[in-house]
Tab-separated table of C-alpha atoms in Angstrom:
chain	number	residue	atom	x	y	z
A	1	UNK	CA	22.763	42.089	-0.690
A	2	UNK	CA	22.487	38.667	-2.359
A	3	UNK	CA	20.356	37.486	0.561
A	4	UNK	CA	17.751	40.208	0.032
A	5	UNK	CA	17.790	39.648	-3.738
A	6	UNK	CA	17.022	35.957	-3.210
A	7	UNK	CA	14.185	36.858	-0.848
A	8	UNK	CA	12.683	39.162	-3.473
A	9	UNK	CA	12.968	36.471	-6.146
A	10	UNK	CA	11.312	33.892	-3.874
A	11	UNK	CA	8.551	36.353	-2.989
A	12	UNK	CA	7.856	37.036	-6.672
A	13	UNK	CA	7.744	33.308	-7.448
A	14	UNK	CA	5.451	32.723	-4.449
A	15	UNK	CA	3.090	35.461	-5.618
A	16	UNK	CA	3.095	34.001	-9.142
A	17	UNK	CA	2.082	30.590	-7.762
A	18	UNK	CA	-0.666	32.166	-5.651
A	19	UNK	CA	-2.046	34.006	-8.692
A	20	UNK	CA	-1.893	30.803	-10.749
A	21	UNK	CA	-3.814	28.889	-8.029
A	22	UNK	CA	-6.438	31.625	-7.835
A	23	UNK	CA	-6.928	31.541	-11.613
A	24	UNK	CA	-7.273	27.737	-11.585
A	25	UNK	CA	-9.869	27.857	-8.795
A	26	UNK	CA	-11.814	30.553	-10.647
A	27	UNK	CA	-11.862	28.434	-13.814
A	28	UNK	CA	-13.128	25.423	-11.859
A	29	UNK	CA	-15.899	27.424	-10.249
A	30	UNK	CA	-17.096	28.623	-13.646
A	31	UNK	CA	-17.568	25.107	-14.996
A	32	UNK	CA	-21.128	23.798	-14.818
A	33	UNK	CA	-21.687	20.609	-12.878
A	34	UNK	CA	-22.224	17.976	-15.517
A	35	UNK	CA	-23.268	14.458	-14.748
A	36	UNK	CA	-22.626	11.681	-17.221
A	37	UNK	CA	-25.700	9.482	-17.486
A	38	UNK	CA	-25.276	6.075	-19.058
A	39	UNK	CA	-27.676	5.158	-21.818
A	40	UNK	CA	-30.708	3.063	-20.963
A	41	UNK	CA	-29.802	-0.615	-20.910
A	42	UNK	CA	-31.079	-2.697	-23.773
A	43	UNK	CA	-33.588	-5.371	-22.778
A	44	UNK	CA	-32.231	-8.912	-22.868
A	45	UNK	CA	-33.487	-11.290	-25.493
A	46	UNK	CA	-35.529	-14.303	-24.372
A	47	UNK	CA	-32.556	-16.621	-24.916
A	48	UNK	CA	-30.288	-14.380	-22.878
A	49	UNK	CA	-32.843	-14.197	-20.061
A	50	UNK	CA	-33.109	-18.013	-20.001
A	51	UNK	CA	-29.317	-18.380	-19.964
A	52	UNK	CA	-29.030	-15.874	-17.126
A	53	UNK	CA	-31.737	-17.638	-15.108
A	54	UNK	CA	-30.030	-21.006	-15.642
A	55	UNK	CA	-26.661	-19.627	-14.569
A	56	UNK	CA	-28.168	-18.064	-11.446
A	57	UNK	CA	-29.894	-21.360	-10.600
A	58	UNK	CA	-26.628	-23.317	-11.015
A	59	UNK	CA	-24.847	-20.781	-8.802
A	60	UNK	CA	-27.572	-21.040	-6.150
A	61	UNK	CA	-27.366	-24.866	-6.165
A	62	UNK	CA	-23.576	-24.740	-5.984
A	63	UNK	CA	-23.788	-22.418	-2.971
A	64	UNK	CA	-26.237	-24.746	-1.244
A	65	UNK	CA	-24.069	-27.815	-1.872
A	66	UNK	CA	-20.957	-25.978	-0.653
A	67	UNK	CA	-22.811	-24.917	2.466
A	68	UNK	CA	-24.028	-28.486	3.088
A	69	UNK	CA	-20.505	-29.849	2.601
A	70	UNK	CA	-19.005	-27.359	5.034
A	71	UNK	CA	-21.646	-28.147	7.680
A	72	UNK	CA	-20.890	-31.898	7.439
A	73	UNK	CA	-17.169	-31.140	7.777
A	74	UNK	CA	-17.849	-29.141	10.928
A	75	UNK	CA	-20.035	-31.913	12.388
A	76	UNK	CA	-17.220	-34.479	12.022
């Protein structure tokens, strides 16, 4: 008797979870696909553009000197 009562309770709980899942999926399907678009970037000032160009040039020179140093280490 208790065994069948437990089975009924578990079946009711299982059905409740299935209904809850179906409702959640239905709500998700009804939502429109929205895409967040970032605002247009602001143009850099002349000073900022110069600073960026200088930093990129320093980085490029550093990469070249590191590469030259590693090739002389390998040649030794």
